XYZ file of N, CA and C in Angstrom:
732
model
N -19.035 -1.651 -10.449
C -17.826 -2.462 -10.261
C -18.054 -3.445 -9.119
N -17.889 -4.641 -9.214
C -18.145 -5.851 -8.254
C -17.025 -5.621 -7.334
N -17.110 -5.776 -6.121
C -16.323 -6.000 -5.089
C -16.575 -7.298 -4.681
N -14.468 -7.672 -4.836
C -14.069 -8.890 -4.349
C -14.515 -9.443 -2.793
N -14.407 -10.263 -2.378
C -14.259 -10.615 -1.111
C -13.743 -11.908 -0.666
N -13.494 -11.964 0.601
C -12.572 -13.553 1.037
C -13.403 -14.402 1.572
N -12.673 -15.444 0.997
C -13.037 -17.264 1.689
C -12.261 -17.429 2.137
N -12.733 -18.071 3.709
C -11.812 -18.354 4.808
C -12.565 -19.748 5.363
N -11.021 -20.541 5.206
C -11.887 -21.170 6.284
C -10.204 -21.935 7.421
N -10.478 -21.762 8.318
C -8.847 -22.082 8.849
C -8.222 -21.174 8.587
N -7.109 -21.803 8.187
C -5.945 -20.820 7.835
C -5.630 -20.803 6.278
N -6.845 -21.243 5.417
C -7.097 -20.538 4.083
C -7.742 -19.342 3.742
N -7.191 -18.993 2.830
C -8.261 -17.909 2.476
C -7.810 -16.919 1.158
N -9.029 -17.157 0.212
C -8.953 -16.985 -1.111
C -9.629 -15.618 -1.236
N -9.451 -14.387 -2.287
C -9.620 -13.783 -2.617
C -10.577 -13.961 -4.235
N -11.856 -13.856 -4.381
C -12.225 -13.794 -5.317
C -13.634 -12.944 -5.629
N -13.983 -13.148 -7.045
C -15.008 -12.239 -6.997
C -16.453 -12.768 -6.992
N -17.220 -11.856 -7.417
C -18.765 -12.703 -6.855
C -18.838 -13.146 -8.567
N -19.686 -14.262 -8.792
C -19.950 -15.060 -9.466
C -18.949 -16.234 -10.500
N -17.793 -15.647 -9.598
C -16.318 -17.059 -9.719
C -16.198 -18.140 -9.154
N -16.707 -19.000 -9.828
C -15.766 -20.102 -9.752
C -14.693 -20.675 -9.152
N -14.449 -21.023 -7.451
C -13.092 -21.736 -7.303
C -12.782 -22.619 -7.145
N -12.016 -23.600 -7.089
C -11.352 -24.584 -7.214
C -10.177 -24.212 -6.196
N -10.070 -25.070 -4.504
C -9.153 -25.151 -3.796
C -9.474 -27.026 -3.712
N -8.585 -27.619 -2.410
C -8.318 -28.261 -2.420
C -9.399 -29.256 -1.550
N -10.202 -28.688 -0.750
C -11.548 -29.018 -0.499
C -13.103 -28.901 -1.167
N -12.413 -28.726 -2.580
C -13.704 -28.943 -3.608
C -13.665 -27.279 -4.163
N -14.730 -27.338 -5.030
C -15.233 -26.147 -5.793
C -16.346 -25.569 -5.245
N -15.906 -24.498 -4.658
C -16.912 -23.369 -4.415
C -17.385 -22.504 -5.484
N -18.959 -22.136 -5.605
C -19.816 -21.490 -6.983
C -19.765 -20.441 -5.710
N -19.632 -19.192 -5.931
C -19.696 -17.390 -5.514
C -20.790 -17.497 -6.321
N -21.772 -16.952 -5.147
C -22.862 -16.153 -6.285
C -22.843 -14.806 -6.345
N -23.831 -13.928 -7.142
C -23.134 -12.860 -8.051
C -23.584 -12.008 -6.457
N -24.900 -12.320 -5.682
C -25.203 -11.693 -4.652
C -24.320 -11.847 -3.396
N -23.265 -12.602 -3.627
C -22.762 -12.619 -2.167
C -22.663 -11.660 -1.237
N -22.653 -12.005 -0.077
C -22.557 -11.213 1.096
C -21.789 -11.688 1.836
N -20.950 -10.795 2.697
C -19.988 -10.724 4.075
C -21.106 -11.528 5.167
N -20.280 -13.030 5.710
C -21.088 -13.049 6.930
C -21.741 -14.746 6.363
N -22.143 -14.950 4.874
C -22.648 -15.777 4.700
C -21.967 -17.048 4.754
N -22.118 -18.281 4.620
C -21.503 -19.457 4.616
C -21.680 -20.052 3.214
N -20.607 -20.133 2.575
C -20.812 -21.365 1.368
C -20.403 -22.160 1.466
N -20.754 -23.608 1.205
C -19.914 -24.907 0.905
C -19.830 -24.916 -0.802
N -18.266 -26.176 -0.358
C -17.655 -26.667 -1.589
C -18.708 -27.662 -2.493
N -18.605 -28.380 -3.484
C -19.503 -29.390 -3.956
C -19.360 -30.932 -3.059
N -18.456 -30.355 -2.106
C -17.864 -31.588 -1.091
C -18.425 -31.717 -0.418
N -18.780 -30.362 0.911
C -19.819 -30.196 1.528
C -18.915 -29.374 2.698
N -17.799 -28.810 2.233
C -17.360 -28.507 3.021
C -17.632 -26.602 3.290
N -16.991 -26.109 4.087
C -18.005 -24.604 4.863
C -16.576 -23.864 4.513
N -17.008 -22.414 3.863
C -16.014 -21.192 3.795
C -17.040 -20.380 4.324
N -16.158 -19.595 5.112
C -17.210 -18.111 5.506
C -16.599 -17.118 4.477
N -17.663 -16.013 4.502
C -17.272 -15.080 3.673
C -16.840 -14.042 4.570
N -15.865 -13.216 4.208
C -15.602 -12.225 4.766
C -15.945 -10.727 3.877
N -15.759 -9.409 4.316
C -15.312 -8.365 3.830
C -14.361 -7.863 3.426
N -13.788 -7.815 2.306
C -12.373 -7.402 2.133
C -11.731 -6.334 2.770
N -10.542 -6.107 3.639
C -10.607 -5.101 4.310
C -8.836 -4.672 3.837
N -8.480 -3.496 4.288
C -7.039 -2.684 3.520
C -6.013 -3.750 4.062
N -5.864 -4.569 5.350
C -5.115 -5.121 5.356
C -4.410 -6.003 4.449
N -5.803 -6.845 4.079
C -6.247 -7.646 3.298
C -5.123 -7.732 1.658
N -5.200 -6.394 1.825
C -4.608 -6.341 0.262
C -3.062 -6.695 0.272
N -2.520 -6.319 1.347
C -0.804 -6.882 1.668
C -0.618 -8.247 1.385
N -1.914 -8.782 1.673
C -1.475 -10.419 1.230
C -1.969 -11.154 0.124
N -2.515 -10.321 -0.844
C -3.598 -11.316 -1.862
C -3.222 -10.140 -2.950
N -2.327 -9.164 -2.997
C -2.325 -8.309 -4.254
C -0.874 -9.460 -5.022
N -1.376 -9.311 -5.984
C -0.020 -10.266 -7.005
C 1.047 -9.320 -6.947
N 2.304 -10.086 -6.300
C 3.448 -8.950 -6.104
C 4.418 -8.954 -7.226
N 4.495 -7.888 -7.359
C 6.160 -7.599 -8.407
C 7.379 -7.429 -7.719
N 7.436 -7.414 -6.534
C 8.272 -6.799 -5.690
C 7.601 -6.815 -4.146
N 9.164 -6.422 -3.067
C 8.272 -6.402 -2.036
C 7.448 -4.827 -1.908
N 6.167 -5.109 -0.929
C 5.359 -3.871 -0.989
C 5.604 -3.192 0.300
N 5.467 -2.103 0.580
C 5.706 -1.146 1.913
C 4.747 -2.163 2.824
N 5.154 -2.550 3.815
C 4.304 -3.312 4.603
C 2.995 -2.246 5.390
N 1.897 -2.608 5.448
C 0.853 -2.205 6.504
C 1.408 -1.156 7.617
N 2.132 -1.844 8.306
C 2.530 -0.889 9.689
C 3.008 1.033 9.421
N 3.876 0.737 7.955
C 4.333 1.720 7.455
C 3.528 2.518 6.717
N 2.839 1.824 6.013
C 1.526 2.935 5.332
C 0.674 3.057 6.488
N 0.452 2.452 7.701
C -0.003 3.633 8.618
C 0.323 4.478 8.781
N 1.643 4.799 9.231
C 2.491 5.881 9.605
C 2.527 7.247 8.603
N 2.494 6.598 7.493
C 2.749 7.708 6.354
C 0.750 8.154 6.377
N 0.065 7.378 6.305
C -1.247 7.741 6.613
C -1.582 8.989 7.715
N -0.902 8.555 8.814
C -1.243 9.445 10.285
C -0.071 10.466 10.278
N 1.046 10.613 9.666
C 1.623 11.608 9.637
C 1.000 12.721 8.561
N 0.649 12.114 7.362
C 0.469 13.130 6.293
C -1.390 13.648 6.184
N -2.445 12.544 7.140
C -2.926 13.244 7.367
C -4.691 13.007 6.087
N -3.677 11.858 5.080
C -4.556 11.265 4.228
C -5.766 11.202 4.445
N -7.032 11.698 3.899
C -7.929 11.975 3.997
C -9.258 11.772 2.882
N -10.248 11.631 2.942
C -11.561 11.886 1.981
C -11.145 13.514 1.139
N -10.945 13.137 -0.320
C -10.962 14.375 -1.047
C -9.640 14.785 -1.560
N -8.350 14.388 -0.566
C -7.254 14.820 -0.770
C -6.900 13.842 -2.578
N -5.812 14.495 -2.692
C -4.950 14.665 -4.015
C -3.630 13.822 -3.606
N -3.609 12.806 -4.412
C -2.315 12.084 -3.840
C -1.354 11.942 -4.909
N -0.123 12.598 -5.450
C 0.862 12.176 -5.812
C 2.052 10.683 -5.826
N 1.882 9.654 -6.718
C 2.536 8.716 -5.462
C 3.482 8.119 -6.985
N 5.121 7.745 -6.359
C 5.892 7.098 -7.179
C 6.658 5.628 -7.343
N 6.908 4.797 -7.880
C 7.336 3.856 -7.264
C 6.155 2.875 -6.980
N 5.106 3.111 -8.065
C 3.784 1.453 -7.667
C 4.552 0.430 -7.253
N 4.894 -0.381 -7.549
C 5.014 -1.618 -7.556
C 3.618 -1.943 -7.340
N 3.606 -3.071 -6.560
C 2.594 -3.695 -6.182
C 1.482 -3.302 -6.131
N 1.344 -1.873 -5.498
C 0.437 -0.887 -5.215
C -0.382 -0.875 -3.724
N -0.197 -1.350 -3.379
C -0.351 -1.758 -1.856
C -0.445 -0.344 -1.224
N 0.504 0.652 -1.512
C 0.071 1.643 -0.988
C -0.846 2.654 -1.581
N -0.874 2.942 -2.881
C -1.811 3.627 -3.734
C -3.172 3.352 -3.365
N -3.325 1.819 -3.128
C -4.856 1.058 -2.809
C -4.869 1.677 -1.377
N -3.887 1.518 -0.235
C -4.595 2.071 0.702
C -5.355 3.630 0.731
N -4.383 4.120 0.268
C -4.395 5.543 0.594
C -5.866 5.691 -0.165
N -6.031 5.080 -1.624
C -7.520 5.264 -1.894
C -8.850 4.930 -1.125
N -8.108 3.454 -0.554
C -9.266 3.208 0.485
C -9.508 4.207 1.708
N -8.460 4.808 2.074
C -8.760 6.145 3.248
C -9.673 7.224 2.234
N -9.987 7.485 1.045
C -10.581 8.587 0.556
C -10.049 9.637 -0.269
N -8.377 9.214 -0.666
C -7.565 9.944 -1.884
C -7.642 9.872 -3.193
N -8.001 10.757 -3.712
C -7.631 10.395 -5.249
C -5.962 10.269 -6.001
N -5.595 9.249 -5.834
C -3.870 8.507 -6.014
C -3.547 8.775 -7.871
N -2.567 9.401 -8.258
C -2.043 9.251 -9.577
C -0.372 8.525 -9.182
N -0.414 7.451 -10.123
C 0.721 6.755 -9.219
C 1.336 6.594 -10.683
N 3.217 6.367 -10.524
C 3.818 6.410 -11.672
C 4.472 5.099 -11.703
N 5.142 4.400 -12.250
C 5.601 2.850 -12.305
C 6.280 3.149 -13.756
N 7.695 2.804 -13.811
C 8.512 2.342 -15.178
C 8.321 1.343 -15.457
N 7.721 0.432 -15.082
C 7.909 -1.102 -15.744
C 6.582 -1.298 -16.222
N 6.502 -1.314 -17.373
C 4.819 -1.219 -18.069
C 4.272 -2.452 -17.296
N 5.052 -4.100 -17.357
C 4.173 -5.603 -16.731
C 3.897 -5.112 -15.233
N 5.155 -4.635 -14.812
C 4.290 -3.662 -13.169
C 3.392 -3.144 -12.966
N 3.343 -1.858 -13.925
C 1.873 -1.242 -14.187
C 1.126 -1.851 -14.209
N 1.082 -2.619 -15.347
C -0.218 -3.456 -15.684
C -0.669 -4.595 -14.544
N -0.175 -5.072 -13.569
C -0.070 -5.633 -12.559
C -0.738 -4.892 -11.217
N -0.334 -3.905 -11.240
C -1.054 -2.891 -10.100
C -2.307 -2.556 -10.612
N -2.759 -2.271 -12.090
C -4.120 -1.875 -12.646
C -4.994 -3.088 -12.541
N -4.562 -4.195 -12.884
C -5.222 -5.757 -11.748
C -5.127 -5.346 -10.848
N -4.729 -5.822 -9.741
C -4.533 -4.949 -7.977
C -5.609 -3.840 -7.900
N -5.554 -2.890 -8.334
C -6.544 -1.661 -7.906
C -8.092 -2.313 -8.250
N -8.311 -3.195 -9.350
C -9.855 -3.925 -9.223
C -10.228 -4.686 -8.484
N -8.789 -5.234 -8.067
C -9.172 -6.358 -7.021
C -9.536 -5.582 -5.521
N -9.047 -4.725 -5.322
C -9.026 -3.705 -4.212
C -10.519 -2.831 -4.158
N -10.934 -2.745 -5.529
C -12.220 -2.052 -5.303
C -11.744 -0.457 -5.895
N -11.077 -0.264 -6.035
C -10.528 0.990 -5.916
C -10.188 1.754 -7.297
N -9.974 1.004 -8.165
C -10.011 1.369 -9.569
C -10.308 3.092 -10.470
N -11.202 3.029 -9.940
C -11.645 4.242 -10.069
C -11.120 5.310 -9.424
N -10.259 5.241 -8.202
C -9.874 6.012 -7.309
C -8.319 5.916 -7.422
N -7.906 5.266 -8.622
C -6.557 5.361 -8.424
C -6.039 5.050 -10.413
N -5.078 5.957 -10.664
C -4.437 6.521 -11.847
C -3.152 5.663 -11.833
N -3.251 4.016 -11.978
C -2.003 4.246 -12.853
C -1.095 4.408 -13.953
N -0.029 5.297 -14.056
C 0.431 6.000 -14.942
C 1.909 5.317 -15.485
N 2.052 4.318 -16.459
C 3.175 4.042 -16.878
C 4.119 5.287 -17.420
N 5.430 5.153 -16.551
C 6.558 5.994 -16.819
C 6.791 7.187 -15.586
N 8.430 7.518 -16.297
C 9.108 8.069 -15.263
C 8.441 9.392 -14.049
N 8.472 9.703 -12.914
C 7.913 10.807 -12.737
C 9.240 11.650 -12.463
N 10.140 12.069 -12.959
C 11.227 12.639 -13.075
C 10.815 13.664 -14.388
N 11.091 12.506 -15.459
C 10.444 13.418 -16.710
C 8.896 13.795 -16.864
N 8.010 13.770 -16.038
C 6.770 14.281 -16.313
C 6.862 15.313 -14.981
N 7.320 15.491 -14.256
C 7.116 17.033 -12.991
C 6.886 18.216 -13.650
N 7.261 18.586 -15.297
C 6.866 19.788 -15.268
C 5.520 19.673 -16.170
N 5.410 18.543 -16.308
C 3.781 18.563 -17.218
C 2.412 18.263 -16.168
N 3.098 18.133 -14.887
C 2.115 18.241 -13.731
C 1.996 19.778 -13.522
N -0.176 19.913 -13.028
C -0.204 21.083 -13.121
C 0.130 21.995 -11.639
N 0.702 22.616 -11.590
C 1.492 23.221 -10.351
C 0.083 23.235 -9.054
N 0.886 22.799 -7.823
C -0.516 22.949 -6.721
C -1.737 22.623 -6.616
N -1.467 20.772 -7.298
C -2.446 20.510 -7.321
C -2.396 18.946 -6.606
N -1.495 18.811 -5.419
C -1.677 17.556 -4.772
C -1.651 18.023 -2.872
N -2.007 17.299 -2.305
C -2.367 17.697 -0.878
C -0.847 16.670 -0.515
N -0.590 15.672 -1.057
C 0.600 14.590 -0.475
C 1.186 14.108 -1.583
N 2.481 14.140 -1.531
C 3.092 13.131 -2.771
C 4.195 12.405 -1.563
N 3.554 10.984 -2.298
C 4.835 9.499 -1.469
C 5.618 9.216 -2.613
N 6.805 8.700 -1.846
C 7.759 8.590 -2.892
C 8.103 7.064 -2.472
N 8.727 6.033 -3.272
C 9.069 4.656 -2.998
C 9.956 4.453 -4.090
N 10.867 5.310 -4.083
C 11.708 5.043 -5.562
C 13.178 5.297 -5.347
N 14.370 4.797 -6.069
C 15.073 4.994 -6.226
C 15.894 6.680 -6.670
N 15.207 7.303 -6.931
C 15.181 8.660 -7.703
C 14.666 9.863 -6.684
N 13.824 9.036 -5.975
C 13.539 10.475 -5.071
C 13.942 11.600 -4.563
N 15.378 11.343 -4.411
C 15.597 13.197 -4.535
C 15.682 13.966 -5.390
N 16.225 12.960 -6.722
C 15.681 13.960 -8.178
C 13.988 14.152 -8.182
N 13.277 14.043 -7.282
C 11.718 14.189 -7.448
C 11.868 15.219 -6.140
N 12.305 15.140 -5.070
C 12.119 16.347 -3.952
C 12.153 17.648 -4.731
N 13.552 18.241 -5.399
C 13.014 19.550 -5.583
C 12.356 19.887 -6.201
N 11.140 19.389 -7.106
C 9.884 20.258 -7.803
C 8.862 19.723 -6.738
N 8.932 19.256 -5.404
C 8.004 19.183 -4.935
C 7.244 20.529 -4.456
N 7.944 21.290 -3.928
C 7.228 22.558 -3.382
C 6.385 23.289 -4.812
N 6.291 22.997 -5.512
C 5.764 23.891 -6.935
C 4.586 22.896 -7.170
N 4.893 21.518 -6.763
C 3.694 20.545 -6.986
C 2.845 20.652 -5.768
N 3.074 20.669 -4.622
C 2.124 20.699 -3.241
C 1.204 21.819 -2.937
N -0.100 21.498 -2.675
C -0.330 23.090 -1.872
C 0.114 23.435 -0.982
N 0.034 24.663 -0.136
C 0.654 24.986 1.194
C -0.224 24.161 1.993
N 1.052 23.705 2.519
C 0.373 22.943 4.129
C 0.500 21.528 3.596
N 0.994 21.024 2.381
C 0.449 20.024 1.618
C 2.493 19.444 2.884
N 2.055 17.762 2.395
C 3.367 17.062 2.994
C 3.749 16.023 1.951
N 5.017 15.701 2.023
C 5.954 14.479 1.247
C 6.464 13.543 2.530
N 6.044 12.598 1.598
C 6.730 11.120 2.437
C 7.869 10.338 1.659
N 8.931 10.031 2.610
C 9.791 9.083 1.033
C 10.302 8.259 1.933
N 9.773 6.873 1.517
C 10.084 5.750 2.408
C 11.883 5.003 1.425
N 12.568 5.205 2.174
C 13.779 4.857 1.949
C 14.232 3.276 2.187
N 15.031 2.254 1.970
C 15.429 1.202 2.182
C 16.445 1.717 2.744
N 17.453 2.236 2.553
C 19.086 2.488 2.948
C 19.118 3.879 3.264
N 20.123 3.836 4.434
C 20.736 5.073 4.824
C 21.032 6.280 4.143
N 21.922 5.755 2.775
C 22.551 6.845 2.066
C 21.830 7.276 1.660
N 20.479 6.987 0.989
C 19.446 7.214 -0.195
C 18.746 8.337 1.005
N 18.388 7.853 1.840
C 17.635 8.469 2.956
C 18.295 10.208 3.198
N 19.891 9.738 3.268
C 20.098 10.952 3.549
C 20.339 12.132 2.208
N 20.312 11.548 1.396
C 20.069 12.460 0.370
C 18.543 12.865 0.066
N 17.529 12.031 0.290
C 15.845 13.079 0.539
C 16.227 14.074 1.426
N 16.789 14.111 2.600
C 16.657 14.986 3.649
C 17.723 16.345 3.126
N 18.781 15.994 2.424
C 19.502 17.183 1.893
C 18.813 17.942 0.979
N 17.839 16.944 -0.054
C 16.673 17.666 -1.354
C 16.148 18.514 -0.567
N 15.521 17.937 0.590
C 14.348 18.772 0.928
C 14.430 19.780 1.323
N 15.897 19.856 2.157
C 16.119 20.936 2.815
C 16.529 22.201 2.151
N 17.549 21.666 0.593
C 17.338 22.503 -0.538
C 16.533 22.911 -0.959
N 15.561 22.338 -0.923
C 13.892 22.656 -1.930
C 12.991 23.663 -0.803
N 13.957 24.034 0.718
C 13.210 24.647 1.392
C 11.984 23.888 2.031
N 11.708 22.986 1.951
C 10.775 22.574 3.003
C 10.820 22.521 3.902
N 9.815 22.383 4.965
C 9.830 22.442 6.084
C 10.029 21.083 7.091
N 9.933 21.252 8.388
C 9.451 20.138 9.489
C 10.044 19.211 8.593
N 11.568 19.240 8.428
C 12.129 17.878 7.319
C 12.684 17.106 8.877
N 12.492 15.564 8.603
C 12.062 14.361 9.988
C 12.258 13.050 9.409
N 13.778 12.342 9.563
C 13.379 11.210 9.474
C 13.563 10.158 10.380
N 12.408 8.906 10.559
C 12.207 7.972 11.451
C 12.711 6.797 11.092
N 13.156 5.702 11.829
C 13.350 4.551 11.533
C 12.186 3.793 11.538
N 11.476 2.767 10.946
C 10.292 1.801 11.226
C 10.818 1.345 11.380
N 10.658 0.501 13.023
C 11.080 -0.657 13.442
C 10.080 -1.025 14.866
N 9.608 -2.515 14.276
C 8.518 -3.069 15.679
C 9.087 -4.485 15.863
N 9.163 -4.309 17.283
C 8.773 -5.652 18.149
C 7.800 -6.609 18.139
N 7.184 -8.087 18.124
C 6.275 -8.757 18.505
C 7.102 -9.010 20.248
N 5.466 -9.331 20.691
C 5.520 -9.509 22.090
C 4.923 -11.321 21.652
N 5.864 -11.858 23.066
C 5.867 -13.355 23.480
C 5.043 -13.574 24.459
N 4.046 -14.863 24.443
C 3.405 -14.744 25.786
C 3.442 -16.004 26.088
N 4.063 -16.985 26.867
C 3.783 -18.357 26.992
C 3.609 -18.541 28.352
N 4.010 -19.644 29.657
C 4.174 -20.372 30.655
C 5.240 -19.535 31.276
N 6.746 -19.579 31.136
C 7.786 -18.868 31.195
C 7.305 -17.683 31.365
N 6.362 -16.837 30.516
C 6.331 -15.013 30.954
C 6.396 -14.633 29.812
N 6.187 -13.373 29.553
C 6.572 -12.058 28.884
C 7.823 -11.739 28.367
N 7.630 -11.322 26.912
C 8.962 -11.049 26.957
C 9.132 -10.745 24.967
N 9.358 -9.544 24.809
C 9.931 -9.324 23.405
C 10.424 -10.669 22.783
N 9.931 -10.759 21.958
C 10.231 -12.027 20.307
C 11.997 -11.724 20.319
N 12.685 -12.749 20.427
C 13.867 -12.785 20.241
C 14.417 -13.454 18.465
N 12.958 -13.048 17.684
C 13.267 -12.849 16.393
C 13.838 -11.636 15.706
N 14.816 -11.776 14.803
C 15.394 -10.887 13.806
C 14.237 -9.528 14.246
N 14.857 -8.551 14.781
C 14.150 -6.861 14.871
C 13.811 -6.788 13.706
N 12.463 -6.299 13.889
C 11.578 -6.214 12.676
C 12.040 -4.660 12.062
N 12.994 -4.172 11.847
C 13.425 -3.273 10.722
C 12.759 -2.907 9.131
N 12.045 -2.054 9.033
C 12.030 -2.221 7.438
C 12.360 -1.199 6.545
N 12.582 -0.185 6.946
C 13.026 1.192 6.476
C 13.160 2.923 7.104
N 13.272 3.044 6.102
C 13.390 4.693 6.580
C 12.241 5.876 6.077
N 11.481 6.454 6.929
C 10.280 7.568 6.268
C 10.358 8.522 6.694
N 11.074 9.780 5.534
C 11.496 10.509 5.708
C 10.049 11.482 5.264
N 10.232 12.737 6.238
C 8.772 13.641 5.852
C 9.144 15.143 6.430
N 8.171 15.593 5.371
C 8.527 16.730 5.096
C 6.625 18.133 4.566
N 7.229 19.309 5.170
C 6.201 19.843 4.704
C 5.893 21.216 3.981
N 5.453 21.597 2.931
C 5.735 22.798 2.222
C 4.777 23.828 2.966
N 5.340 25.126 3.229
C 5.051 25.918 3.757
C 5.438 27.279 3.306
């Protein structure tokens, strides 16, 4: 499987694969099939792209969106809380975009991810090639509500949730997790939020915790220091939990 990589040059920068063809606005760049991270190509203009390495950030901004995707900052969090790892078993609902399925594969998970909207699906199964990751990630058109009992019991280390439905998905979680295994369910709204935390606590799980994501940018000019007096960067709620 060819791995993509970026052309940068400024504040462009294209995502493509090795032996494509592009066409931007400073001429046509030929990718050869050997490219490498590091090298320099010019356009037929004569103009210079460096190549880069595609890296997980990377994918927040160049995956074709259906929707918005859990931003970076937050799939850290769900990363360093749950612990995502080389080998682990990942449960995940709510593709969209896939932004998070791709990370978590790029940390070393094997991801089965569910999506109702077949053009979504099929949208994230682009996305996961472009990511490299293809192989490391299952997506599965349709509900994961109606498929929990055709999953085989104790056989995921993490299941994320990004869906509307998620607390109808909390209580068969403990029958799906191994022990020690954790759930993440990144919420938009309050109410939704507080109904994961009532599932879970029904479903008996444990260490049930939820956080607000919310970051600051820092200002640095002439004047001094001083927190971005832009709109608080708010983006949701990640609620977590662990079977025990």
């Amino acid at each position: 499987m060819t791995v993509p990589v970026l052309l940068v040059r400024g504040d462009r920068e294209y995502l493509v694969e090795p032996g494509e063809e592009k066409g931007t606005d400073l001429g046509v760049l030929e990718v050869p099939e050997a490219v490498e991270p590091g090298e320099t190509l010019e356009t037929h203009l004569g103009d210079e792209f460096r190549v880069r390495r595609l890296r997980g950030p990377d994918l927040f901004h160049h995956f074709e969106r259906t929707g918005a995707p859990m931003v970076p900052r937050d799939i850290g969090l769900v990363i360093g809380e749950t612990g995502v790892a080389q080998g682990d078993r990942v449960l995940d609902a709510g593709t969209g975009t896939g932004v998070l399925a791709a990370l978590l594969a790029r940390a070393g998970a094997s991801v089965v991810t569910y999506e109702r909207d077949p053009e979504f699906a099929d949208v994230a199964r682009k996305n996961m090639r472009l990511g490299g990751v293809a192989d490391s990630v299952d997506v599965r058109t349709g509900d994961l509500t109606e498929e929990l009992g055709d999953l085989e019991p104790s056989s995921f280390d993490v299941i994320t949730l990004d869906t509307g439905d998620a607390p109808d998905v909390v209580g068969g979680v403990p029958e799906l997790l191994v022990e020690g295994g954790f759930l993440a369910v990144y919420s938009p709204f309050v109410e939704s939020t507080r109904e994961v935390v009532e599932a879970a606590r029904a479903a008996e799980l444990s260490d049930v915790r939820t956080r607000e994501t919310i970051q600051r940018e820092m200002q640095f000019d002439d004047r001094g220091s001083r927190p971005s007096t832009a709109p608080v960067g708010h983006t949701g709620y990640l609620t977590l939990a662990r079977n025990e």
